[in-house]
Amino acid sequence: MSEPVSGTVGVAVVGAGFMGGVHAAVLTEDPRARVRWIVDLDERAGGQLAAQMDARATTRLSEALADDEVRLVVVSTPVTTHHPVALEAIAAGRHVLVEKPLVMRPDHARELVAAAKAKGVLLGFGGNFVHAPKFRRAKELVADRTALGTLHAVRVVYRTSGPDSEWPRNRALAGGGACTDIGWHAIELCSWLLGEPRIEAVTAATQNITGVGDVEEQGVMLLHFEGGAVGQCDVSWLCPGGEQLTVEVLGTEGRVSVDFWQGMGITAFTTNKFAEVWEPNQGWAFPEWEWIRNSGYVQQDRSFVDAIVNGEPLGRAADSAIPIVSALDAVYRSAAEGRKIEIHD
Amino acid sequence: MSEPVSGTVGVAVVGAGFMGGVHAAVLTEDPRARVRWIVDLDERAGGQLAAQMDARATTRLSEALADDEVRLVVVSTPVTTHHPVALEAIAAGRHVLVEKPLVMRPDHARELVAAAKAKGVLLGFGGNFVHAPKFRRAKELVADRTALGTLHAVRVVYRTSGPDSEWPRNRALAGGGACTDIGWHAIELCSWLLGEPRIEAVTAATQNITGVGDVEEQGVMLLHFEGGAVGQCDVSWLCPGGEQLTVEVLGTEGRVSVDFWQGMGITAFTTNKFAEVWEPNQGWAFPEWEWIRNSGYVQQDRSFVDAIVNGEPLGRAADSAIPIVSALDAVYRSAAEGRKIEIHD
Amino acid sequence: MSEPVSGTVGVAVVGAGFMGGVHAAVLTEDPRARVRWIVDLDERAGGQLAAQMDARATTRLSEALADDEVRLVVVSTPVTTHHPVALEAIAAGRHVLVEKPLVMRPDHARELVAAAKAKGVLLGFGGNFVHAPKFRRAKELVADRTALGTLHAVRVVYRTSGPDSEWPRNRALAGGGACTDIGWHAIELCSWLLGEPRIEAVTAATQNITGVGDVEEQGVMLLHFEGGAVGQCDVSWLCPGGEQLTVEVLGTEGRVSVDFWQGMGITAFTTNKFAEVWEPNQGWAFPEWEWIRNSGYVQQDRSFVDAIVNGEPLGRAADSAIPIVSALDAVYRSAAEGRKIEIHD
Amino acid sequence: MSEPVSGTVGVAVVGAGFMGGVHAAVLTEDPRARVRWIVDLDERAGGQLAAQMDARATTRLSEALADDEVRLVVVSTPVTTHHPVALEAIAAGRHVLVEKPLVMRPDHARELVAAAKAKGVLLGFGGNFVHAPKFRRAKELVADRTALGTLHAVRVVYRTSGPDSEWPRNRALAGGGACTDIGWHAIELCSWLLGEPRIEAVTAATQNITGVGDVEEQGVMLLHFEGGAVGQCDVSWLCPGGEQLTVEVLGTEGRVSVDFWQGMGITAFTTNKFAEVWEPNQGWAFPEWEWIRNSGYVQQDRSFVDAIVNGEPLGRAADSAIPIVSALDAVYRSAAEGRKIEIHD
């Protein structure tokens, strides 16, 4: 273990919402990084997070980019702003970590990747679960072809009781609904677990059941992979009873299943209420712990600092995001047109 | 409990395969029924089953239908023969129980239902799981709308390691593959749990991964129900590790999940092998018991005898099968054409 | 299946409480039996149950015993009355089924068994779980010595949130507390699963935590079996969150575990409340179904009618209860004296 | 996070066996520590581990203690040598971490604690599970008395398929068998989860089933805590099917259960064999990951380095071990004498 050099990587976090807060906290705990700026149009939100992180707040990205110490820009703004914000940061020669989904349009994804390459900066994206220890262990098992035989299907079920804030239900800000918000993870996990074969086509269907917002609340997405394997993603914001994330990989000779949240190994019951447990915290509960580390956020953000400090290539660079953007784009077209959409890039 | 009249319902079982044997055994144990004939083109198979049941064997259905004591004909032949065999039995004025899938074509389903109505005979079909105690209990829970709110999604996962005999892999005999063999149950469970709303459209995709046989080995079927709920069926013959049948019903305020086979409550481990356990019987195993009763076969067949003896309407008559036949027909068209197929009847 | 003779076995149920009601209902559904009398000192309770069963009520056992049609007496009174009530019924030449625990004293158990033998009547006892399909399947697995090797330990955990009525907390009526009420089942399951080797000694400890009643609310009982195997019984009335009954059998080469109540395979969640689910019925729930049949009551009572009707020996006659009575007696002595108690009979 | 000072804590690891290797690896990864010596009577084993850690090997503890840079001595030798080795290291003014069980005799435990206090050095002991994130989370939940009410029972089941090396089956080296090897953890977890009330008495029974070795292979230990709560420890070396560690804490109003190894959330099946999974790795498996961190070894050893570097008191100092040593001592007396043993210190 080489000795860390303190605070060499200056960070600007753009977007002071929930995920901006997670990244700021994770990077603050890394002795090699230092959060210098919180950028948010909402002065109060930006100011509060900046105060917690001992950083400065601004409403203008350009002000943070004028700071030579800033080497990494974390983009955790509403989805439809990812493209221009990331482009500006890349143009200013900064490494960029964009929260998922990278962008909504395949041409935007390719443009960002090309821009980063031209500038020689790192461009990564938020896909925390592929950094989570439990899924990394699952991937090792999946790689054992003697045990599993030929892989032919992956199913990801990801269900929540909906977003905590309002903007993810607003297409103008969020780009899409459940398929974008949590479906991104589902598509990425399918692809990553299978070894990232090309996604040749997509068949999808989406629904908005409650009429709240203008985006889909649930979706089913079939990913047709080169070689014949199928990815099945079932995502929903309409799931009471606690977040559910389960993944199954099927091979001709074996299978691997992951229960991410309820498979933590603690169950608890009270006739009253647990003070410090996520919903549900009445009756039977399945308490989590160290959720930021267990979800891979620490590992993901540190891998970015590693790459900057050590000059090595980024493990999950934005190139890996292009097929996911294309797939998500095809998801929405398939759902709208009621037919299988081929992907040609 | 009214007193049973011994052996008043004479039965002819057509098809001496696995399911023919199950029905013959179940009906033999019912004191109000008596298996009189086993009909099979294969004289040896028919003769063996007939000997076990103390019945007569024949290769010609007409011989059994000439027996006035025969009041119920059970059709458990390969799928593509269901239509003519059932028609012949109906024409002869017998009650008919057809193993699932009733038939492959919607027009055949309607024709059989109309013929039975015209003759005034009962026409039922094999959908044992809707008679199984565990699923009946689940349906009661699902019916509690105070607990579940608005139902918006049902998912059925049904996976096996493939059929035991060869004919289900042969389209000429079986009509279709996994979507027909086990997908029938999945479609029926989705529809029945939701209260049988109309299936407006289907989106599906199917695959044959190993190249064995000329039918699909797995399929994903999305059922678009009137009112907006979605049914998701994931069926596969490529699942090592023991049969898996899990059902989830999601409402806006609650959910119900059923694990049919692994949720029996017995787990067992051996460093050797369990003599009397289904696969897997080495290492960790999840032993079943009373599987015929637990699977609803006893209840299903007895409900038929009840209807005949008591003159009451059949709980699950073939009318309930028509939407399933139409959905299954749409499944195959959707998978072939790569688009959502609307159902107009 | 021989043809049942309707209502040949007249039954008197003594004790109109919860279990009296279960036995009356079960026997009423058996076409070969007929409940003729409900005997209870409480006229109102007896009258109500009798009305439901279309039977007569009396406060005096002698009145029921004067009815020649009564061939079976079911004793489901408070525990300390089991001995005199059963003796009276035996003396009157009736077959007797005594709810568990048979009696509290080993000499009483031996006296009853001898009396029944002298009179030539059947004497059985309530041990429903050894008749339950799930445990019978477990016993078959345990009998597979190739899979399990040498059996050396059985653990039974049986926990409830306490009895529904008041008398089980009153030593004068109940004989003992949790070790008697549910510990009886635990001891019986340990012994039965191991093949009923002699119980050589017992080490136990009991507690009353809340101060309610004058009997123990929980207990830990170690059963030292001939041959070296150990039975471990953990019983408690202080378990919120729903009844728990789990059994583990360990062998040198394998093991078998049974989860009786939560291992049913249905889970359900509501943000409100399920109307027809046992506690807990808010939040996450684990609904049961057909609990009377699943718990073995139907099979147990029918095995009694089978024995009477067919003249065959009773599967679980009261002889099997003697070691359990002795063990339970030793449990209380061990808990009181703080030492291992040897059993010499 | 204060900046670590590199390699300031020199370490001597005494005992080059499995646990010596774990501690050496964990401390090597901590930038504030440096393993300087491996001490082992077996020159080959010591030399191999030293080579891996870039440390020196010796067969004499005195040689390592002559090195002024050594500030921490880790004692992971066979149990019966813990007392003299730890005393020698304390006498030399070194901080000492003794692998569990601290020692076998209560007077030895008190002597070590007094010696460390007199010398002003830290004395800790290996109880990794109380440092494991999953159990720490469970302890937080248990501390929520609004949710749990009055705690009255803790049950720990810890079962393995036996030790990997031979010395734990030899009383002269190991002090005891399963109750010492894994029972130590069980007793510690019971006590720690309840908030370390005094253990007033112990009732225990132990068995050696296979005849291998001269120590017990399984044991049941009842801990009678001040205030009335009961601890129940069920430990066994005779458990095929993979390590099992489950903990249940019962309160009057709620309960918390922890499944340590099978509750990881990954299940896997193969018709062949998983290359990189612990036993069982055929059929169904429950793969672990990051087991050293998940088991608390990293956190435990780092807490020691924290205390040394920061001069703060040790979280789990050897004082906490005295009641466990006394309880374990009482376990063996209770098992031998067949009676409850009171603890008076």
PDB file of N, CA, C and O in Angstrom, chain B residues 7 10 24 46 58 83 123 196 266 340:
ATOM      1  N   GLY B   7     -68.486 -45.037  -6.425  1.00  0.00           N
ATOM      2  CA  GLY B   7     -68.130 -45.395  -7.790  1.00  0.00           C
ATOM      3  C   GLY B   7     -69.129 -45.027  -8.861  1.00  0.00           C
ATOM      4  O   GLY B   7     -69.201 -45.684  -9.895  1.00  0.00           O
ATOM      5  N   GLY B  10     -67.963 -43.238 -13.701  1.00  0.00           N
ATOM      6  CA  GLY B  10     -67.013 -44.028 -14.455  1.00  0.00           C
ATOM      7  C   GLY B  10     -66.108 -43.118 -15.274  1.00  0.00           C
ATOM      8  O   GLY B  10     -66.563 -42.138 -15.841  1.00  0.00           O
ATOM      9  N   ALA B  24     -55.358 -40.792 -13.073  1.00  0.00           N
ATOM     10  CA  ALA B  24     -55.902 -42.110 -12.766  1.00  0.00           C
ATOM     11  C   ALA B  24     -55.756 -42.415 -11.277  1.00  0.00           C
ATOM     12  O   ALA B  24     -56.696 -42.907 -10.630  1.00  0.00           O
ATOM     13  N   GLY B  46     -50.520 -48.392 -22.062  1.00  0.00           N
ATOM     14  CA  GLY B  46     -51.916 -48.403 -21.643  1.00  0.00           C
ATOM     15  C   GLY B  46     -52.217 -49.609 -20.768  1.00  0.00           C
ATOM     16  O   GLY B  46     -52.905 -49.504 -19.748  1.00  0.00           O
ATOM     17  N   THR B  58     -57.478 -50.006 -23.891  1.00  0.00           N
ATOM     18  CA  THR B  58     -57.846 -50.074 -25.299  1.00  0.00           C
ATOM     19  C   THR B  58     -57.005 -49.065 -26.056  1.00  0.00           C
ATOM     20  O   THR B  58     -56.467 -48.129 -25.472  1.00  0.00           O
ATOM     21  N   HIS B  83     -57.680 -31.325 -29.181  1.00  0.00           N
ATOM     22  CA  HIS B  83     -58.881 -30.824 -29.832  1.00  0.00           C
ATOM     23  C   HIS B  83     -59.741 -31.958 -30.391  1.00  0.00           C
ATOM     24  O   HIS B  83     -60.914 -32.102 -30.025  1.00  0.00           O
ATOM     25  N   LEU B 123     -66.951 -29.173 -19.261  1.00  0.00           N
ATOM     26  CA  LEU B 123     -65.638 -29.186 -19.922  1.00  0.00           C
ATOM     27  C   LEU B 123     -64.676 -28.419 -19.037  1.00  0.00           C
ATOM     28  O   LEU B 123     -64.810 -27.206 -18.847  1.00  0.00           O
ATOM     29  N   GLU B 196     -59.039 -12.219 -13.245  1.00  0.00           N
ATOM     30  CA  GLU B 196     -59.373 -12.480 -14.648  1.00  0.00           C
ATOM     31  C   GLU B 196     -59.876 -11.276 -15.443  1.00  0.00           C
ATOM     32  O   GLU B 196     -60.902 -11.352 -16.127  1.00  0.00           O
ATOM     33  N   ILE B 266     -38.722 -27.314   4.632  1.00  0.00           N
ATOM     34  CA  ILE B 266     -37.720 -28.320   4.987  1.00  0.00           C
ATOM     35  C   ILE B 266     -36.479 -28.058   4.160  1.00  0.00           C
ATOM     36  O   ILE B 266     -36.555 -27.858   2.948  1.00  0.00           O
ATOM     37  N   LYS B 340     -45.578  -6.143 -29.990  1.00  0.00           N
ATOM     38  CA  LYS B 340     -46.708  -6.336 -29.104  1.00  0.00           C
ATOM     39  C   LYS B 340     -47.905  -6.767 -29.948  1.00  0.00           C
ATOM     40  O   LYS B 340     -48.170  -6.175 -30.998  1.00  0.00           O
TER      41      LYS B 340
END
